PDB file of C-alpha atoms and ligand atoms in Angstrom:
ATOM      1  CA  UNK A  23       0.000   0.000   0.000  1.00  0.00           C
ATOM      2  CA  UNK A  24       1.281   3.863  -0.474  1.00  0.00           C
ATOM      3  CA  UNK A  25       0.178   6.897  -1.047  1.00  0.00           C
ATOM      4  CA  UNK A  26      -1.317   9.332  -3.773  1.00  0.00           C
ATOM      5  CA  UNK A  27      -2.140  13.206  -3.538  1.00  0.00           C
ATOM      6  CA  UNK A  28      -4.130  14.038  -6.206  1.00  0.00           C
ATOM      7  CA  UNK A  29      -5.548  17.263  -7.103  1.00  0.00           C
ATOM      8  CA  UNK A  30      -9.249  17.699  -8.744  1.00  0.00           C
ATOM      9  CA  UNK A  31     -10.349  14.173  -7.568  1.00  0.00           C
ATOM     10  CA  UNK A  32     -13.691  15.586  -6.382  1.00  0.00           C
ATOM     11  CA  UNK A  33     -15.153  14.470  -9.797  1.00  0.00           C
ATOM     12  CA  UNK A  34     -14.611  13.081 -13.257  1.00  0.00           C
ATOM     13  CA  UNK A  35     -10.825  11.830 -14.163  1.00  0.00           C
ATOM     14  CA  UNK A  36      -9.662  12.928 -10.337  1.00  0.00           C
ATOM     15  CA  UNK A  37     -12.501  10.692  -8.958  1.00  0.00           C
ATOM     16  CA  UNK A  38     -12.328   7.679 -11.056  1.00  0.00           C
ATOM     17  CA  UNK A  39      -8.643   7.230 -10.410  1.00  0.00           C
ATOM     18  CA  UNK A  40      -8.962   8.307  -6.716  1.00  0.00           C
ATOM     19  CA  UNK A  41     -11.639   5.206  -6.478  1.00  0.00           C
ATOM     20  CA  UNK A  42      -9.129   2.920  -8.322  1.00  0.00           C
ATOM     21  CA  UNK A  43      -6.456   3.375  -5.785  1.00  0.00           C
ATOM     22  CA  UNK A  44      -8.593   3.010  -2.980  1.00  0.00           C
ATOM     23  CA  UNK A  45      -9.651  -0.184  -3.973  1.00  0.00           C
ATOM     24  CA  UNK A  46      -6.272  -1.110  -4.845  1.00  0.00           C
ATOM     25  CA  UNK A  47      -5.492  -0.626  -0.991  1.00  0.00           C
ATOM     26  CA  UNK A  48      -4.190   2.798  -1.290  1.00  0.00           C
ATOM     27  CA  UNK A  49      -4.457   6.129   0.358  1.00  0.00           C
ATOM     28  CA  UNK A  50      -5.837   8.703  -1.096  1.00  0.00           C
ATOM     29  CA  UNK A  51      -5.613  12.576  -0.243  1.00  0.00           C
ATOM     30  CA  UNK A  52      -7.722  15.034  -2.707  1.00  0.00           C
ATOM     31  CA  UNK A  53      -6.441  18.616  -2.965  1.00  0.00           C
ATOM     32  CA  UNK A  54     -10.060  20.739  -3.822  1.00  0.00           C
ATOM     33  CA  UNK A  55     -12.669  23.257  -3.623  1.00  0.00           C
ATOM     34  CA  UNK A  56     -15.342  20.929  -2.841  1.00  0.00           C
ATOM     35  CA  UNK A  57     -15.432  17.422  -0.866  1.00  0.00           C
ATOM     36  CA  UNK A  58     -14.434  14.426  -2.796  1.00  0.00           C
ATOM     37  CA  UNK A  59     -17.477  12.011  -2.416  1.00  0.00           C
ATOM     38  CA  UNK A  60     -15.469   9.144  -1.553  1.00  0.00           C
ATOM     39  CA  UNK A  61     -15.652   8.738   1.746  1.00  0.00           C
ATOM     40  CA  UNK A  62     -12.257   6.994   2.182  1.00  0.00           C
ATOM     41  CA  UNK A  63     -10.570   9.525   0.485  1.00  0.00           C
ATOM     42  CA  UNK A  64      -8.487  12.302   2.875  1.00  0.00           C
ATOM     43  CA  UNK A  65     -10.136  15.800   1.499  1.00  0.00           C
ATOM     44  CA  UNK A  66      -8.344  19.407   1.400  1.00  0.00           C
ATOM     45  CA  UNK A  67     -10.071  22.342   0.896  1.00  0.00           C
ATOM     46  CA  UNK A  68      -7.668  23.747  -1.635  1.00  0.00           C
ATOM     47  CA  UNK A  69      -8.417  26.662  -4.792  1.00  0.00           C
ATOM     48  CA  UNK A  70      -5.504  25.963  -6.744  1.00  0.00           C
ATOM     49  CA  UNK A  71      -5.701  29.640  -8.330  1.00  0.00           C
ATOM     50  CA  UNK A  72      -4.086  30.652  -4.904  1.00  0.00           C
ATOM     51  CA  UNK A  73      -1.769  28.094  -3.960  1.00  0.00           C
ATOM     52  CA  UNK A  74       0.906  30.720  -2.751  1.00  0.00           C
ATOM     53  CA  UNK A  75      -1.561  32.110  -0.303  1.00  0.00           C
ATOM     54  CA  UNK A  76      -2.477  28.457   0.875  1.00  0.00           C
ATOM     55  CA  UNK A  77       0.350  28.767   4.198  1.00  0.00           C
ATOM     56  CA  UNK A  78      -1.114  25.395   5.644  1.00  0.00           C
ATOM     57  CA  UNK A  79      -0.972  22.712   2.991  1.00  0.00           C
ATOM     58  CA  UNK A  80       2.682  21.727   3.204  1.00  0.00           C
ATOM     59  CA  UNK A  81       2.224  20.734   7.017  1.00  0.00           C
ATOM     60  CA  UNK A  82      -1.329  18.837   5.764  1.00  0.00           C
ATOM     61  CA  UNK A  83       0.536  17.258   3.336  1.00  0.00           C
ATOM     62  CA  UNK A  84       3.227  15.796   5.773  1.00  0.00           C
ATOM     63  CA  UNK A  85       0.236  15.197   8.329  1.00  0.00           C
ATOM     64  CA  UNK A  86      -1.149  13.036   5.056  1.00  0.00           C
ATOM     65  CA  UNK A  87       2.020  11.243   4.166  1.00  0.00           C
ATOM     66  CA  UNK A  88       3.328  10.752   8.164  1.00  0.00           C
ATOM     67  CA  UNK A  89       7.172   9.738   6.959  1.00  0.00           C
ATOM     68  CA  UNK A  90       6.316   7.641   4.167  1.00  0.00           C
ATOM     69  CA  UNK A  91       8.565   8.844   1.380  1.00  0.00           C
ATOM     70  CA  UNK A  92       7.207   6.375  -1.361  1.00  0.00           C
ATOM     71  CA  UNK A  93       4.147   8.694  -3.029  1.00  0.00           C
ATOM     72  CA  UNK A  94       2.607   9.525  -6.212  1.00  0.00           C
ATOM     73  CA  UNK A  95       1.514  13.137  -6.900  1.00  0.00           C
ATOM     74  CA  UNK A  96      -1.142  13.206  -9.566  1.00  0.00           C
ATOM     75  CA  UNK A  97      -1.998  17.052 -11.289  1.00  0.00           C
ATOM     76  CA  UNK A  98      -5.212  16.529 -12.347  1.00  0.00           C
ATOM     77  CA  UNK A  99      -7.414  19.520 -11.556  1.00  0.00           C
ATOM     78  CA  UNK A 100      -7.788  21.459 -14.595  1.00  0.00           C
ATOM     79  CA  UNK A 101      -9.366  24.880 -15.539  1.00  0.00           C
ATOM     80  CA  UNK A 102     -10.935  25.094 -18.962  1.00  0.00           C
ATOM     81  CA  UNK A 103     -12.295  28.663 -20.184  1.00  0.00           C
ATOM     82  CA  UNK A 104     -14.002  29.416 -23.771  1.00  0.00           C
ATOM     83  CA  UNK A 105     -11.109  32.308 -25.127  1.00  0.00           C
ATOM     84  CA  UNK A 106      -9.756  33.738 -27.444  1.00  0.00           C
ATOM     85  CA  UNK A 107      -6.089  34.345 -29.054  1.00  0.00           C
ATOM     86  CA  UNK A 108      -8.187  38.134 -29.787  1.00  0.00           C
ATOM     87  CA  UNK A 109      -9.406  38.940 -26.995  1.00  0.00           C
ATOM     88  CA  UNK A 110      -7.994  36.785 -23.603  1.00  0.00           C
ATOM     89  CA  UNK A 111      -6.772  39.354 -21.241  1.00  0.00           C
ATOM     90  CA  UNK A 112      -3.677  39.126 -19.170  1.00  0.00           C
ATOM     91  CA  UNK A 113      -5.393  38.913 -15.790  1.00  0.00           C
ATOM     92  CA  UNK A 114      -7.999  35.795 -17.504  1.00  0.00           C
ATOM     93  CA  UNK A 115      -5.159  33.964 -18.898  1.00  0.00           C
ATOM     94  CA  UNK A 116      -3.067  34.314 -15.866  1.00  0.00           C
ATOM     95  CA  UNK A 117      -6.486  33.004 -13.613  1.00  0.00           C
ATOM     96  CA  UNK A 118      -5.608  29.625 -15.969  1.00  0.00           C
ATOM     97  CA  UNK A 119      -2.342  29.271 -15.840  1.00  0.00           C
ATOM     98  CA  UNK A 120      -2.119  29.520 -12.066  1.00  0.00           C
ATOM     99  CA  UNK A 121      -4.603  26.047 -12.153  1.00  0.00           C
ATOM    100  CA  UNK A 122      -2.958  24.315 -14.555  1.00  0.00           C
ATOM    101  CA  UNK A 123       0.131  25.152 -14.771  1.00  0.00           C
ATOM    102  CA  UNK A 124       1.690  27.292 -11.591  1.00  0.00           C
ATOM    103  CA  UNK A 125       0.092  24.907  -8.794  1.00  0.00           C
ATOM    104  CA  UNK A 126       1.439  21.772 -10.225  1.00  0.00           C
ATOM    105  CA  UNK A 127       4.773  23.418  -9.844  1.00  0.00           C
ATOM    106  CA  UNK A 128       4.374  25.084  -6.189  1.00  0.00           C
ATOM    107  CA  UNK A 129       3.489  21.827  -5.680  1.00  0.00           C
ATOM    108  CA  UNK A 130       5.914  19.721  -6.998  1.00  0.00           C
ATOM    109  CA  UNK A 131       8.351  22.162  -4.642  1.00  0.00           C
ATOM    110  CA  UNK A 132       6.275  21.204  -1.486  1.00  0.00           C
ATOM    111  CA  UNK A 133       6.513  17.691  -2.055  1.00  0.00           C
ATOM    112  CA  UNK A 134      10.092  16.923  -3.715  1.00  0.00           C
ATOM    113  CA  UNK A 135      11.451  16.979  -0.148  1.00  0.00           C
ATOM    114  CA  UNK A 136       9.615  14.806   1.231  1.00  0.00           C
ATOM    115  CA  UNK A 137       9.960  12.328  -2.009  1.00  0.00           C
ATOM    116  CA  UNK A 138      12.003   8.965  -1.810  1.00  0.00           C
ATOM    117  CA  UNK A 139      12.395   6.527  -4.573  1.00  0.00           C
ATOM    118  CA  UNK A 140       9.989   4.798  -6.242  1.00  0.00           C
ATOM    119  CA  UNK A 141       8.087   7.637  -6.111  1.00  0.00           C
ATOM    120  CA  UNK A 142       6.230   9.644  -9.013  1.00  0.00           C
ATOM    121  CA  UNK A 143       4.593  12.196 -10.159  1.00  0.00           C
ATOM    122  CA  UNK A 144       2.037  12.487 -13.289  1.00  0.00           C
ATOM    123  CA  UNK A 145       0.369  15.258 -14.873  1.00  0.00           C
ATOM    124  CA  UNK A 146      -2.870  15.029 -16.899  1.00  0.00           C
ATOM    125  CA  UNK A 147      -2.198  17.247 -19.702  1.00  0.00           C
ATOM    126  CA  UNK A 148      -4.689  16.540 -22.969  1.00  0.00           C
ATOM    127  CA  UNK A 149      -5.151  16.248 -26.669  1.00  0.00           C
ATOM    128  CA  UNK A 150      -4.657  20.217 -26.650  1.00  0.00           C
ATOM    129  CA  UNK A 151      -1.003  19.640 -25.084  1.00  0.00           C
ATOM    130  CA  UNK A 152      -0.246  18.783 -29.054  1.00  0.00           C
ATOM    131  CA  UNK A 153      -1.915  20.864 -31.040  1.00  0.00           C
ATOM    132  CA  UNK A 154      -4.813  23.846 -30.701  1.00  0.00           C
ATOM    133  CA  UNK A 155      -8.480  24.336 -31.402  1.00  0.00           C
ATOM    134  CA  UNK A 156     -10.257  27.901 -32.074  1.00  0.00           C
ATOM    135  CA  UNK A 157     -11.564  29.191 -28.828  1.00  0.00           C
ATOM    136  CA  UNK A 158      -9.598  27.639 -26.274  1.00  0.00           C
ATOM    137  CA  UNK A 159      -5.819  30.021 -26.114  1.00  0.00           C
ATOM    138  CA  UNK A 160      -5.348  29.928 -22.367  1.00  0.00           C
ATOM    139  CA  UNK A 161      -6.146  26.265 -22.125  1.00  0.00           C
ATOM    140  CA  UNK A 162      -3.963  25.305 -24.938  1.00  0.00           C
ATOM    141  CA  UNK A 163      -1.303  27.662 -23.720  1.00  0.00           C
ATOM    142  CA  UNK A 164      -1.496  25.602 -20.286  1.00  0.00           C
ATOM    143  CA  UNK A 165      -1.594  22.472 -21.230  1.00  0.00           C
ATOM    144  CA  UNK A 166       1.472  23.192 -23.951  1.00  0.00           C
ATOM    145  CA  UNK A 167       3.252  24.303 -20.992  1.00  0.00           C
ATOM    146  CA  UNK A 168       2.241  21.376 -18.720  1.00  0.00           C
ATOM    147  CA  UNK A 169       4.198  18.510 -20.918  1.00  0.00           C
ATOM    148  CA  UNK A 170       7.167  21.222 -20.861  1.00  0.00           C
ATOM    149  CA  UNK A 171       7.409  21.077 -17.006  1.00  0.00           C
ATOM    150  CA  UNK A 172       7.129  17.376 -17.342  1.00  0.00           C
ATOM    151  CA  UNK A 173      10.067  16.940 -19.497  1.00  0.00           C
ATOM    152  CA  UNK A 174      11.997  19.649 -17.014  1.00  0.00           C
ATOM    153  CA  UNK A 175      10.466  17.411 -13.872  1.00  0.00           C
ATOM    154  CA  UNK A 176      12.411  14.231 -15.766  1.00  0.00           C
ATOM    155  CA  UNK A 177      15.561  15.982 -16.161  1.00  0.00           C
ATOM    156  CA  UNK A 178      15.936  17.928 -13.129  1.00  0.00           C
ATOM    157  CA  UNK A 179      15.457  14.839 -10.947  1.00  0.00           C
ATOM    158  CA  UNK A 180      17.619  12.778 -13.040  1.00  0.00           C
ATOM    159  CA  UNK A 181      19.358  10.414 -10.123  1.00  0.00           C
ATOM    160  CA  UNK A 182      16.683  10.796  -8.019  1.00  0.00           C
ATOM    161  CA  UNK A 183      14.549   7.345  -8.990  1.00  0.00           C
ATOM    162  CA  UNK A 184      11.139   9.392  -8.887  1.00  0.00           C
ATOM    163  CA  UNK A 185       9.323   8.941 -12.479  1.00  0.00           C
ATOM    164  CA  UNK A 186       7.179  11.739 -14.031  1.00  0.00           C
ATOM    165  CA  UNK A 187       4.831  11.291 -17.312  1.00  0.00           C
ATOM    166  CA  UNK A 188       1.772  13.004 -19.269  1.00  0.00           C
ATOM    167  CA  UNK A 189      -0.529  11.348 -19.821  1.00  0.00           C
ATOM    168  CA  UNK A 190      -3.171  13.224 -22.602  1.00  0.00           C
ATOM    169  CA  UNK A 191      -6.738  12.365 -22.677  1.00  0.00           C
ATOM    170  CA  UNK A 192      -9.138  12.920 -25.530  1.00  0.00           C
ATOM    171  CA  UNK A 193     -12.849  13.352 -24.980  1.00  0.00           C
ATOM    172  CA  UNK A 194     -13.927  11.931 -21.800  1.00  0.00           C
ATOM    173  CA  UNK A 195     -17.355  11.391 -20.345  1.00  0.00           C
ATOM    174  CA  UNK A 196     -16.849  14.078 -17.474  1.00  0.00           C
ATOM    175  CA  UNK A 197     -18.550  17.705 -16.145  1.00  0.00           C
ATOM    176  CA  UNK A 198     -15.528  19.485 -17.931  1.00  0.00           C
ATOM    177  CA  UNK A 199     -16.482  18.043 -21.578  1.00  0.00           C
ATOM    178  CA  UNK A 200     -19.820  18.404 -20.537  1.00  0.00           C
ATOM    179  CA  UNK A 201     -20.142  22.195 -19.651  1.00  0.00           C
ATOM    180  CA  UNK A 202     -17.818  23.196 -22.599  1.00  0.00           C
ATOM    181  CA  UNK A 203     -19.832  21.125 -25.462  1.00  0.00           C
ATOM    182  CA  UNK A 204     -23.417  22.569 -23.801  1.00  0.00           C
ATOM    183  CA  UNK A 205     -26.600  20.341 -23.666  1.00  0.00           C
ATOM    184  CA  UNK A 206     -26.992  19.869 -27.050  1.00  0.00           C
ATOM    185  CA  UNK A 207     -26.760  15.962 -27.496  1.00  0.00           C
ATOM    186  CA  UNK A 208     -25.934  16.677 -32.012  1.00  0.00           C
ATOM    187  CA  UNK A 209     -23.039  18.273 -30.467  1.00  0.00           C
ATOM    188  CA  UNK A 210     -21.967  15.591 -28.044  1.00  0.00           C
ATOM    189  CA  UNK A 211     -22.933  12.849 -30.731  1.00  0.00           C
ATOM    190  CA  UNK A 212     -20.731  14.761 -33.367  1.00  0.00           C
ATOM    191  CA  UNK A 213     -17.834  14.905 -31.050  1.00  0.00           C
ATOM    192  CA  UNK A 214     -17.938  11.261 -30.175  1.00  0.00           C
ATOM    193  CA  UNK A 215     -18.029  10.933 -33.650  1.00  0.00           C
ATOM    194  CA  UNK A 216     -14.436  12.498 -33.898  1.00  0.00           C
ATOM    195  CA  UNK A 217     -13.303   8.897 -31.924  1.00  0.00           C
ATOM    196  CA  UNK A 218     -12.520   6.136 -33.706  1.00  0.00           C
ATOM    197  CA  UNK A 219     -14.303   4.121 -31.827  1.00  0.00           C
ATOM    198  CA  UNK A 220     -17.106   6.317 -32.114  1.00  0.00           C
ATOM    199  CA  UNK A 221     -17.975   6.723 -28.363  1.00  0.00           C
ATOM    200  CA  UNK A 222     -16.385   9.318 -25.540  1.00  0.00           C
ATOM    201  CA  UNK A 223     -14.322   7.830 -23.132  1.00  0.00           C
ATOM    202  CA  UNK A 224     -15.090   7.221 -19.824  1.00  0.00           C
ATOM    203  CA  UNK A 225     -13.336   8.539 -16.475  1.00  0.00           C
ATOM    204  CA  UNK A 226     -12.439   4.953 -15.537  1.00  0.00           C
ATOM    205  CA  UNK A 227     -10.474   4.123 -18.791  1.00  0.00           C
ATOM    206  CA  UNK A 228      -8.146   7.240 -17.970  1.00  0.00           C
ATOM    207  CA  UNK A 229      -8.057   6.026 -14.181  1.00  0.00           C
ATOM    208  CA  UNK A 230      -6.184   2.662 -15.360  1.00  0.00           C
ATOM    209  CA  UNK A 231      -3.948   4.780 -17.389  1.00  0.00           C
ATOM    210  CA  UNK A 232      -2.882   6.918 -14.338  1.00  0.00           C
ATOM    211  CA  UNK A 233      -2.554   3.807 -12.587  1.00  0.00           C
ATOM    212  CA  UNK A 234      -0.512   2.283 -15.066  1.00  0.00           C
ATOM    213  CA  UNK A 235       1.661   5.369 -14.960  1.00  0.00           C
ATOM    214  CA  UNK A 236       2.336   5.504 -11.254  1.00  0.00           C
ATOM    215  CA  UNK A 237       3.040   1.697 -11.240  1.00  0.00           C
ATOM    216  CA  UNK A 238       5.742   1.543 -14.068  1.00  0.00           C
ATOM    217  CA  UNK A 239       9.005   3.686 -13.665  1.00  0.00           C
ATOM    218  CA  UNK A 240      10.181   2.949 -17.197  1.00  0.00           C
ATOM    219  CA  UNK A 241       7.188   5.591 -18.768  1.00  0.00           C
ATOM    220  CA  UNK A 242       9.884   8.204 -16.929  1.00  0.00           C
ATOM    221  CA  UNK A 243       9.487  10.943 -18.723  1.00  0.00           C
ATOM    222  CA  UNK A 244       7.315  10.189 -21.261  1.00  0.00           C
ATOM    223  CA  UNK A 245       3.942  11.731 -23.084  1.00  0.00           C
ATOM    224  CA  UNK A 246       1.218   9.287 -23.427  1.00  0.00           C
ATOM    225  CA  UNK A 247      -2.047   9.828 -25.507  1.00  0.00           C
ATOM    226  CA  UNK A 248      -5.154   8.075 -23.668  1.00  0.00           C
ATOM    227  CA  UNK A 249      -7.857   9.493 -26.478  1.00  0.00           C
ATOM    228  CA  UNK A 250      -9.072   6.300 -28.187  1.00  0.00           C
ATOM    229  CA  UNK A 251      -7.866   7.227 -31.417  1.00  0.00           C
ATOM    230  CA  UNK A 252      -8.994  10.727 -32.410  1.00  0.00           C
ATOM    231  CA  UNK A 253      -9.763  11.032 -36.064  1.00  0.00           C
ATOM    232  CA  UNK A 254      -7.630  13.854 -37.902  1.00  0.00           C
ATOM    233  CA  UNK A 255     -10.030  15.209 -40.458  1.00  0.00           C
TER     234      UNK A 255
HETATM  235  N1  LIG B  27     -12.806  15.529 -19.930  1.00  0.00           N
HETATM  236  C1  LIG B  27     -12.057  15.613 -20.997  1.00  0.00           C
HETATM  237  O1  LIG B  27     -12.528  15.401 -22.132  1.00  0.00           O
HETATM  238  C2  LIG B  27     -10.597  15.970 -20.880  1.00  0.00           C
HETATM  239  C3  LIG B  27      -9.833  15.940 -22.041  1.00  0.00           C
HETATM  240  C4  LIG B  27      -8.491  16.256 -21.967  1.00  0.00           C
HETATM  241  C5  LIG B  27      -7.923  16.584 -20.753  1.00  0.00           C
HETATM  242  N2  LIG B  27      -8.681  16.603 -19.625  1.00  0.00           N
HETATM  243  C6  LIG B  27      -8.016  16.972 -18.377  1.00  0.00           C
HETATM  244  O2  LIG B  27      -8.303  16.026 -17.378  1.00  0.00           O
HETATM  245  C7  LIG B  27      -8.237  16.655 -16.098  1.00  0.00           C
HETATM  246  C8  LIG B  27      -9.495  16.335 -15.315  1.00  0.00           C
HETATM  247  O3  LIG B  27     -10.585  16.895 -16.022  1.00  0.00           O
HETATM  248  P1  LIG B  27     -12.092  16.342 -15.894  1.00  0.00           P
HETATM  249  O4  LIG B  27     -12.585  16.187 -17.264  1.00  0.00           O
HETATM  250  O5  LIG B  27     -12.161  15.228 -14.923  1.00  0.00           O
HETATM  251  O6  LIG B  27     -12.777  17.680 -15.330  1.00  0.00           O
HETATM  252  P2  LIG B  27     -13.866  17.948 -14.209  1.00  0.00           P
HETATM  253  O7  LIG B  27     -14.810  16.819 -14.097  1.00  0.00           O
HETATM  254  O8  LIG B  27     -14.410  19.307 -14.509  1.00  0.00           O
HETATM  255  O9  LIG B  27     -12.982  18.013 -12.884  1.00  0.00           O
HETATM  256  C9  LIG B  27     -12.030  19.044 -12.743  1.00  0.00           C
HETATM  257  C10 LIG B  27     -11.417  18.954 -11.368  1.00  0.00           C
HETATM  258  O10 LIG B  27     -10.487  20.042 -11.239  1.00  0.00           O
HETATM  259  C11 LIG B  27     -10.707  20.665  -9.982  1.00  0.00           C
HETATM  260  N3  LIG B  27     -10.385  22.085 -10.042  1.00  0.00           N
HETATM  261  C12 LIG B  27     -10.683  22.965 -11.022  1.00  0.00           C
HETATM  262  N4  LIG B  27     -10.294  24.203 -10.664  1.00  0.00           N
HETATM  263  C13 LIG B  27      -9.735  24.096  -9.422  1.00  0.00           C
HETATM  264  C14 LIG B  27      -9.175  25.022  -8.507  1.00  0.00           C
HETATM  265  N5  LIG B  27      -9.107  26.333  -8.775  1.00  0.00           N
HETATM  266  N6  LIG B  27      -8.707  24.568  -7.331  1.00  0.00           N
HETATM  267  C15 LIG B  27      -8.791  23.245  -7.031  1.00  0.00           C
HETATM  268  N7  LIG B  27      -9.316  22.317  -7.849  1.00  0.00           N
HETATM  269  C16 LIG B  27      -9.796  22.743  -9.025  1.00  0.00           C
HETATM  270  C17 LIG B  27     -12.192  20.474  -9.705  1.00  0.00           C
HETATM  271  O11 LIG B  27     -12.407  20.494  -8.305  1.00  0.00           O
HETATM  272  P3  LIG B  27     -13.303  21.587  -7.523  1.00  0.00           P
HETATM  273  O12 LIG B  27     -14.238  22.208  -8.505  1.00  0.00           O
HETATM  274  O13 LIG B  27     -13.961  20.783  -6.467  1.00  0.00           O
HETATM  275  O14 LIG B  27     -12.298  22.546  -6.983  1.00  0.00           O
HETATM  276  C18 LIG B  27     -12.459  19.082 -10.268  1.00  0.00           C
HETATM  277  O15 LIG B  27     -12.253  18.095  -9.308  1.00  0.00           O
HETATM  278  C19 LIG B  27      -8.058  18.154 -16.370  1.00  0.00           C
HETATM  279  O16 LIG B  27      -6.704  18.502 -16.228  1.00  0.00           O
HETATM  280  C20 LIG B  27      -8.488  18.289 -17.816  1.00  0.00           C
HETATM  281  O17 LIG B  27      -7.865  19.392 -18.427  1.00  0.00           O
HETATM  282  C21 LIG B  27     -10.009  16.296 -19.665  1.00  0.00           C
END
């Protein structure tokens, strides 16, 4: 059994994989605005867009972990705005990148202390870590950057036997996918018609993939696309 702190796992992707671990035998501490619904997970009221005023988390954190140095940090929570290249102000795009991009690094700087080997930390970045869609700049921006401080993660803790990956989802069955597509069920039926397999994916299917990641060192520093085979049009 060991540990995993991951952030956003009071629904969708975060949830699924926080329910995996748990009944994998593992501890789980969630790192969120509201309550993760699992009641065996360890919750954290946390708002990730101000981390650096958050004073009490690192000593939660070791509370959490109490010595064990073998953990997995997962950064999950993400922030996804409609926006545009024209018209994204500094201030909105900044609100973004402090979610997706600035906490998992404050965080990363909390926790590398108390890190031992075998330990690991993955970041959920997406299909928009690769490439960009109209209407979406700060979140594309972010999640661009997000594989970036993954490959810096790998190489500045070369030595140190703690893996990193990203792992990029494509469209999955979650509030996030839902709220940005709308109610329209064309819409959703056209997008899942963008999947190969001609269905979205479902918060558990990522889940194994995170698992997977944690579990196996040798993805170290490596980008890995969980979208059931998006077709490029
Ligand atoms: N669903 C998809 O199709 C898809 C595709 C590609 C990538 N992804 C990525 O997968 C990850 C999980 O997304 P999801 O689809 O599971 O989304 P979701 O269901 O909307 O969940 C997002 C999570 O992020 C947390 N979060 C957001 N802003 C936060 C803040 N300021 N402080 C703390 N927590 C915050 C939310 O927690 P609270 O609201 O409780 O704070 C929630 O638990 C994200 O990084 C997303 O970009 C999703």
């Amino acid at each position: 059994m060991s540990k995993c702190i991951i952030t956003g796992a009071s629904r969708g992707i975060g949830l699924a994989t926080a329910k995996l671990l748990i009944s994998r035998g593992h501890q789980v501490l969630c790192l969120s605005r509201t309550p993760c619904p699992e009641k065996e997970v360890s919750w954290e009221n946390v708002d990730l867009q101000r981390l650096d005023e958050n004073q009490d988390l690192k000593g939660k954190i070791e509370k959490f972990l109490d010595g064990d140095k073998k953990f997995s940090l997962v950064h999950n929570a993400g922030s996804l705005k409609k926006d545009s290249t024209l018209n994204l102000s500094s201030s909105q795009f900044r609100e973004v990148l402090e979610v997706n991009l600035v906490a998992p690094l404050i965080l990363n700087q909390m926790v590398l202390p108390l890190m031992g080997e075998g330990s690991s930390i993955i970041y959920i970045g997406s299909t928009l870590a690769h490439k960009a869609v109209a209407g979406a700049c700060s979140y594309v921006s972010s999640k661009h950057g997000l594989v970036g401080l993954m490959r810096a993660t790998c190489q500045d803790l070369v030595g140190r036997m703690i893996h990193t990956s990203c792992i990029c989802p494509g469209f999955t069955d979650t509030e996030m996918l839902q709220t940005h597509l709308g109610a329209d069920p064309e819409i959703v039926k056209s997008v899942a018609g963008g999947v190969s397999f001609g269905r979205l994916i479902t918060p558990e299917e990522q889940a194994r993939v995170v698992e997977f990641c944690i579990e196996n060192p040798v993805m170290n520093g490596s980008v890995i696309d969980s979208n059931l085979g998006q077709i490029e049009r």
